[in-house]
PDB file of C-alpha atoms in Angstrom:
ATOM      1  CA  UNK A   1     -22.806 -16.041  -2.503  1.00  0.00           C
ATOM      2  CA  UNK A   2     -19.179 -16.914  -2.511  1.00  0.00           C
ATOM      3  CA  UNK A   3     -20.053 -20.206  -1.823  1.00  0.00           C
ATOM      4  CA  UNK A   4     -22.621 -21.009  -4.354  1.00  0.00           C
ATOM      5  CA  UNK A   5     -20.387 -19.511  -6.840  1.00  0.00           C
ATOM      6  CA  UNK A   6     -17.208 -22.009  -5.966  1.00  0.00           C
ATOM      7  CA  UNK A   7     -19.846 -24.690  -5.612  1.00  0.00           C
ATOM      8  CA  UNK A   8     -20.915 -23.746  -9.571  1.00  0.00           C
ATOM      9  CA  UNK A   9     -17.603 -23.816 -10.485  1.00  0.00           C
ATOM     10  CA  UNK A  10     -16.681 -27.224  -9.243  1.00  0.00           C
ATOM     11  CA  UNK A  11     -19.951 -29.065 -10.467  1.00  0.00           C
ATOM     12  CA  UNK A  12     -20.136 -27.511 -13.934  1.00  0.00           C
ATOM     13  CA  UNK A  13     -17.664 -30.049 -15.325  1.00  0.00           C
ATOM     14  CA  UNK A  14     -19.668 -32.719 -13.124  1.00  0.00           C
ATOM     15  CA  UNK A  15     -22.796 -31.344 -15.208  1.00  0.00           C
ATOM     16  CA  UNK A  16     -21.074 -31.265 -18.127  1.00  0.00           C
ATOM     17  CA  UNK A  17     -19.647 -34.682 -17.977  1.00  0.00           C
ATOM     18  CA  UNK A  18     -22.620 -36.464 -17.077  1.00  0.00           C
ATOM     19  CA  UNK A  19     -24.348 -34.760 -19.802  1.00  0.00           C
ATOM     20  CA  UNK A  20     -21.781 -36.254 -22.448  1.00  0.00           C
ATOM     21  CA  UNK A  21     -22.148 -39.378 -21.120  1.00  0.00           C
ATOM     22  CA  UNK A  22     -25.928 -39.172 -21.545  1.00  0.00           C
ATOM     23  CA  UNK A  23     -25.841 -38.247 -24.969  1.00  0.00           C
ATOM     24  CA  UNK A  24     -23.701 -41.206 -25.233  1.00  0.00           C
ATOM     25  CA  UNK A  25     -26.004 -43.111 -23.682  1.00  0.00           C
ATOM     26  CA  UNK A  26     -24.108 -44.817 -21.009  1.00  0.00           C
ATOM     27  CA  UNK A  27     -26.335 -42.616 -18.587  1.00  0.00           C
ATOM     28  CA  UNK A  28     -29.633 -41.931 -17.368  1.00  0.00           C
ATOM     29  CA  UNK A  29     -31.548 -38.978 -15.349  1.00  0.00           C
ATOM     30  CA  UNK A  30     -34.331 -40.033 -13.133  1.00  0.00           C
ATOM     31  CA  UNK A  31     -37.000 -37.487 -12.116  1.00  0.00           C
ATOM     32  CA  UNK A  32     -35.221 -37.218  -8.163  1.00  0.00           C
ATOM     33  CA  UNK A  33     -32.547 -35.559 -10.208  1.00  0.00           C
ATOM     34  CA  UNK A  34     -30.124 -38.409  -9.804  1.00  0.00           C
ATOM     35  CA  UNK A  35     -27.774 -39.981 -12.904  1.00  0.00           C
ATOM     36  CA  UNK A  36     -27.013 -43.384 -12.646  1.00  0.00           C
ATOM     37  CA  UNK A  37     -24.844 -45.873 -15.512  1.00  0.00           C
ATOM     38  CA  UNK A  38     -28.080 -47.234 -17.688  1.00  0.00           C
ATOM     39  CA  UNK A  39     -28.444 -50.334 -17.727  1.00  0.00           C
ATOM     40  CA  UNK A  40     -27.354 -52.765 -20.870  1.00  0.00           C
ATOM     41  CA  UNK A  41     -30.057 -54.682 -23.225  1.00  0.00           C
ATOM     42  CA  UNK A  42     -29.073 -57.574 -25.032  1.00  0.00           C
ATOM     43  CA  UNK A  43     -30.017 -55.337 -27.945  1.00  0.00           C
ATOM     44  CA  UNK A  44     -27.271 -52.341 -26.685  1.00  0.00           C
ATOM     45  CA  UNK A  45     -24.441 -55.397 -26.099  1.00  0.00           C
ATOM     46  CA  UNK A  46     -25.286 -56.555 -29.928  1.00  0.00           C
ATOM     47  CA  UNK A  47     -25.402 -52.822 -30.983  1.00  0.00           C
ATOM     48  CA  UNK A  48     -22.243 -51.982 -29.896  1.00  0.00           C
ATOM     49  CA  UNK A  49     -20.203 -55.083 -30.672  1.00  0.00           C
ATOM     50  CA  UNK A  50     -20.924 -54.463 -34.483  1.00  0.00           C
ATOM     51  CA  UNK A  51     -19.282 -51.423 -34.108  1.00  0.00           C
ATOM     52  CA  UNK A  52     -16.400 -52.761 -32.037  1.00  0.00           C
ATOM     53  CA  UNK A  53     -15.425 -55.544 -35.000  1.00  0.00           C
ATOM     54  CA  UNK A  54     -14.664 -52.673 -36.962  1.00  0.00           C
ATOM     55  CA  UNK A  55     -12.479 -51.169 -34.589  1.00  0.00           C
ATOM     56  CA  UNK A  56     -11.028 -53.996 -33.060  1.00  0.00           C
ATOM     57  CA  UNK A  57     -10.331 -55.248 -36.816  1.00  0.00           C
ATOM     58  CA  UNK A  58      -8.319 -51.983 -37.503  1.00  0.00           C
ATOM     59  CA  UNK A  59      -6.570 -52.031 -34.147  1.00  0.00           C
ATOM     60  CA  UNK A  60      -5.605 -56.230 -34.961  1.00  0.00           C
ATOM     61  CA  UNK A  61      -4.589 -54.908 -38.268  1.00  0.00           C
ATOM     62  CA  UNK A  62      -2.217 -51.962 -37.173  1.00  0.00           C
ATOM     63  CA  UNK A  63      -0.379 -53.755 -34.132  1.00  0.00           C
ATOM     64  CA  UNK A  64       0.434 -56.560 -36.533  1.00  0.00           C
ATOM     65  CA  UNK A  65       1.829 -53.933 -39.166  1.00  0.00           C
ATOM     66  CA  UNK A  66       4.308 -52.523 -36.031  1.00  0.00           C
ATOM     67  CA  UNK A  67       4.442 -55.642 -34.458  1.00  0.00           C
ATOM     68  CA  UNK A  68       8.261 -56.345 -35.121  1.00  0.00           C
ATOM     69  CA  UNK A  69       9.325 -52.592 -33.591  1.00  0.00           C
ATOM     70  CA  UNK A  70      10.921 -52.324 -30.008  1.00  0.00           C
ATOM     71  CA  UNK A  71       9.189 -54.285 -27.467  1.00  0.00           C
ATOM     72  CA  UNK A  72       5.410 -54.619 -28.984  1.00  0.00           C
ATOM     73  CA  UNK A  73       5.964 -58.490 -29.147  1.00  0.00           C
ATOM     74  CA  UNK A  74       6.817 -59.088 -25.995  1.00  0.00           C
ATOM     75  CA  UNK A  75       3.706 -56.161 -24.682  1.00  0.00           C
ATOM     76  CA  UNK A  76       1.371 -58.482 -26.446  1.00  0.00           C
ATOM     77  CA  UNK A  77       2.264 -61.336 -25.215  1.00  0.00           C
ATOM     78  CA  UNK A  78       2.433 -60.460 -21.757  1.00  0.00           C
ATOM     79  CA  UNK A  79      -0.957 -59.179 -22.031  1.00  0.00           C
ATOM     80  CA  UNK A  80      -2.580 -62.129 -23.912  1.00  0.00           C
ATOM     81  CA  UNK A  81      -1.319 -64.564 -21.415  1.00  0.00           C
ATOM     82  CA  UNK A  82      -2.676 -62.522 -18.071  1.00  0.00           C
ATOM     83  CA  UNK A  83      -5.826 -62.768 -19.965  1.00  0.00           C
ATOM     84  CA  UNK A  84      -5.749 -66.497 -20.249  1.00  0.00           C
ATOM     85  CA  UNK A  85      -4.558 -66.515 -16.882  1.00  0.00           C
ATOM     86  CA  UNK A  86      -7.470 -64.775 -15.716  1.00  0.00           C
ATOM     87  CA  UNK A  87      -9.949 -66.886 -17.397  1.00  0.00           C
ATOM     88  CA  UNK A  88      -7.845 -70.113 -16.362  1.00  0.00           C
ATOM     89  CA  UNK A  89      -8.579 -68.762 -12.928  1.00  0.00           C
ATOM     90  CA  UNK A  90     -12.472 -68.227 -13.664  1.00  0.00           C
ATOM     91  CA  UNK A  91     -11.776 -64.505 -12.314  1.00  0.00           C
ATOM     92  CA  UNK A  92     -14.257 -62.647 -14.353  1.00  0.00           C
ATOM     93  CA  UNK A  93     -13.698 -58.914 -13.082  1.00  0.00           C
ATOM     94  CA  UNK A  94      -9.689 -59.469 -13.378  1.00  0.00           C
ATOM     95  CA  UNK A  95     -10.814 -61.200 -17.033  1.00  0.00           C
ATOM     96  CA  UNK A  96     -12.486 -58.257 -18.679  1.00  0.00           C
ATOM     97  CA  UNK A  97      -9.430 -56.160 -16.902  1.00  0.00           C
ATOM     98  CA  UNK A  98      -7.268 -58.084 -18.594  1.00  0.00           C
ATOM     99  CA  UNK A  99      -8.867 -57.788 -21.875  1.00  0.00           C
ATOM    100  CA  UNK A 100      -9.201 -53.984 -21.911  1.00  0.00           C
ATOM    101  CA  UNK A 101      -5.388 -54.075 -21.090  1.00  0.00           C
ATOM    102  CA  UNK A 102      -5.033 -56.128 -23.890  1.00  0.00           C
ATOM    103  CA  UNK A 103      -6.801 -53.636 -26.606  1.00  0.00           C
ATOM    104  CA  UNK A 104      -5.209 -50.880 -25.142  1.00  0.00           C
ATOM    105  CA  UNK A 105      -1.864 -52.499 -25.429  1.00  0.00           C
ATOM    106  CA  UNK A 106      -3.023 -53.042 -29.223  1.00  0.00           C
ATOM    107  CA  UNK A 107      -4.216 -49.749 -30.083  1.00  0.00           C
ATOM    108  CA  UNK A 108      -0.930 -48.083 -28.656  1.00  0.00           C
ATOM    109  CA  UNK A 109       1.042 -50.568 -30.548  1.00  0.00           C
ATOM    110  CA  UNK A 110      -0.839 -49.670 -33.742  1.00  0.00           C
ATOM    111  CA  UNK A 111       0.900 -45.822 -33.721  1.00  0.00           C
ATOM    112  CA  UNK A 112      -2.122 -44.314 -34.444  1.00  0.00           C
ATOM    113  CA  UNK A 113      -3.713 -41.528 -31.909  1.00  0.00           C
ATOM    114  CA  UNK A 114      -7.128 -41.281 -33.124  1.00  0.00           C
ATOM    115  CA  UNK A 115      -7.842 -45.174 -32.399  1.00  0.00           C
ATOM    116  CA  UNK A 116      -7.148 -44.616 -28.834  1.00  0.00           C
ATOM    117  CA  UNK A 117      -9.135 -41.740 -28.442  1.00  0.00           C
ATOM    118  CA  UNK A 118     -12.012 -43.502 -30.498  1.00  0.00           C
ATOM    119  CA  UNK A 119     -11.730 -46.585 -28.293  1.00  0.00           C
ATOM    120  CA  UNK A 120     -12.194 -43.956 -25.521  1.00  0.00           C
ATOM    121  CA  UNK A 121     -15.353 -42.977 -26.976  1.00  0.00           C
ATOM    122  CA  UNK A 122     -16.678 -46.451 -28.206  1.00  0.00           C
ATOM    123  CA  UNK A 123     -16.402 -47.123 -23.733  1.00  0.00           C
ATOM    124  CA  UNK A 124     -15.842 -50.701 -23.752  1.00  0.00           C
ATOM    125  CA  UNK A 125     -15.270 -50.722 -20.519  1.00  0.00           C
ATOM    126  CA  UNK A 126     -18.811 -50.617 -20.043  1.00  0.00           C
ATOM    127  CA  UNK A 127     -20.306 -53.209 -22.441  1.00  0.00           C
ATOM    128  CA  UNK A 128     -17.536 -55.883 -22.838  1.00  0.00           C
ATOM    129  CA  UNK A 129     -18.119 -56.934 -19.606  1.00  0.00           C
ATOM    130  CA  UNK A 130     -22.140 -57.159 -19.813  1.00  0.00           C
ATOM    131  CA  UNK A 131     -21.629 -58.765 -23.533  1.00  0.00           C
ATOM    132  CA  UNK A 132     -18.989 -61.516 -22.248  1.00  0.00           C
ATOM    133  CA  UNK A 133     -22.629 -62.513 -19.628  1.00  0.00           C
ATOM    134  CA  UNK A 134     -24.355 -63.579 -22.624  1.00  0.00           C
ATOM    135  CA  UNK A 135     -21.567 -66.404 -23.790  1.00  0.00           C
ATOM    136  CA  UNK A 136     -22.480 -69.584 -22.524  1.00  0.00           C
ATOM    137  CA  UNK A 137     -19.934 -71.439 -20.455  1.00  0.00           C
ATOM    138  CA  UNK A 138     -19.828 -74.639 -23.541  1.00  0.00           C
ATOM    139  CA  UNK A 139     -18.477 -71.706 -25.860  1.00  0.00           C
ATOM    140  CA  UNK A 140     -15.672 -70.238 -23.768  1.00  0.00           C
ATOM    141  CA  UNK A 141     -13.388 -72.648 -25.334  1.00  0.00           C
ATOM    142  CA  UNK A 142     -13.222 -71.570 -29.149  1.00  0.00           C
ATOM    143  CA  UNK A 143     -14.139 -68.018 -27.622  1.00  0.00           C
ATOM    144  CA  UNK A 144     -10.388 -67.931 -26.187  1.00  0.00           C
ATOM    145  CA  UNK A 145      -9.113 -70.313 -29.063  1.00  0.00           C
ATOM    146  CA  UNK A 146     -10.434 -66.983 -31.166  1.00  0.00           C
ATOM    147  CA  UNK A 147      -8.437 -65.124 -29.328  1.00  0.00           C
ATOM    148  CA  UNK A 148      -5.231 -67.309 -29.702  1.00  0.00           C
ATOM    149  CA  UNK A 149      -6.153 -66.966 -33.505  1.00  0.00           C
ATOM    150  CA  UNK A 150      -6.335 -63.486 -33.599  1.00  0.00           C
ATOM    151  CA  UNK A 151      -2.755 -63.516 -31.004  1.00  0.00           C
ATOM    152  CA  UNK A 152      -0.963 -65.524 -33.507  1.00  0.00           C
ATOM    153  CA  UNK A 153      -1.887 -63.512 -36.662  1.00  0.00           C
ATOM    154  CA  UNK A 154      -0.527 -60.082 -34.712  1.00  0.00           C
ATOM    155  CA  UNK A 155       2.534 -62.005 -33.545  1.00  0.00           C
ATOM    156  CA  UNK A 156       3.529 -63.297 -36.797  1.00  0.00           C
ATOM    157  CA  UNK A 157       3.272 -59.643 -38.229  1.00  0.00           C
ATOM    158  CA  UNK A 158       0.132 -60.851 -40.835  1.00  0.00           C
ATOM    159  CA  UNK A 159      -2.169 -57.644 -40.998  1.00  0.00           C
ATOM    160  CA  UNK A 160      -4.568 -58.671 -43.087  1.00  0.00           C
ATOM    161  CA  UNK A 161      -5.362 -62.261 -41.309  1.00  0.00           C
ATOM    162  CA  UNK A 162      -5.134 -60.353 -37.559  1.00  0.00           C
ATOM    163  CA  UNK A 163      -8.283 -57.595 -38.668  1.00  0.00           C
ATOM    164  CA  UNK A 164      -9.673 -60.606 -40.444  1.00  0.00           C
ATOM    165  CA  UNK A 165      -9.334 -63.149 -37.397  1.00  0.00           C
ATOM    166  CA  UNK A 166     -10.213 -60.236 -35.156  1.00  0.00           C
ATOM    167  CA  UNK A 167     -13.517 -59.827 -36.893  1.00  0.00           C
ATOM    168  CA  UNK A 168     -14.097 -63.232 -36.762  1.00  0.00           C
ATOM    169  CA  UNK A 169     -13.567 -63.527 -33.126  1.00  0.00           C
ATOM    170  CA  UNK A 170     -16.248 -60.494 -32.210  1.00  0.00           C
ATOM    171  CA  UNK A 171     -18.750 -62.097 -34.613  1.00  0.00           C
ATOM    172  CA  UNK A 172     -18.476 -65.258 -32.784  1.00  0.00           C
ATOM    173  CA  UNK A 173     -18.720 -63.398 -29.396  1.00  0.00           C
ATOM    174  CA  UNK A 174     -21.919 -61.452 -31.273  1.00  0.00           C
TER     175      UNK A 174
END
């Protein structure tokens, strides 16, 4: 009995966690009683990425506004060139590692909390890599000129032209 009671008490956040993360919808239960990550439609990818130029947008928009304070210039440049390094290197999985470090280092940058924690919840580090599958290898090249766009706007401390290029980069992508 003392067993099955330490054994409840160590899956119940298991439970509970994979029960978020179905309601999310980044899981599924199968009839064996077994969870595994759900696969991603084209559909889900296109979903989700219409959400993400929203957020991206506002996290473009407040790195560029802090942009000029401590070290954030220099943190988003060193993580805009590892992407391009990554890519110049045709490493995919170091790629899309690379580009979550970058929106990461833009949403702390920005100053505000609840963009993190919504980025958290939005888990692009399960789509972004299935939605980068569905660019075709001719459009890489204005895909990462985008992103030099959307780099250049934050850099030069221009708010409203970093959301706007960073909108402009996902709809591309979409």
């Amino acid at each position: 009995v003392m067993l099955q009671d330490q054994a409840d008490t160590i899956l119940a956040p298991v439970r509970e966690a994979l029960h978020r993360l179905w309601g999310e919808g980044i899981v599924e239960f199968h009839s064996n009683r077994s969870a595994r990550v759900r696969r991603l439609s084209r559909d889900d990818v296109l979903h989700a990425s219409e959400v993400w130029e929203v957020h991206g947008g506002l996290m473009a928009r407040l790195a560029a506004e802090r942009i000029k304070i401590d070290d954030n210039a220099e943190r988003v440049c060193a993580a805009s060139a590892a992407m391009v390094d990554r890519r110049r290197r045709l490493d995919p999985a170091s790629y899309f590692h690379a580009l979550m470090k970058y929106q990461d280092v833009l949403a702390e940058i920005g100053g505000n909390p609840y963009v993190m924690a919504v980025k958290k919840r939005l888990h692009t580090e399960f789509w972004t890599p299935a939605s980068v599958l569905y660019i075709p290898d001719a459009a890489w090249t204005e895909y990462l000129d985008s992103f030099v766009r959307v780099n250049t706007a934050i850099l030069e401390g221009e708010p409203q032209e970093a959301e706007s290029e960073y909108r402009r980069h996902v709809r591309f992508a979409r």
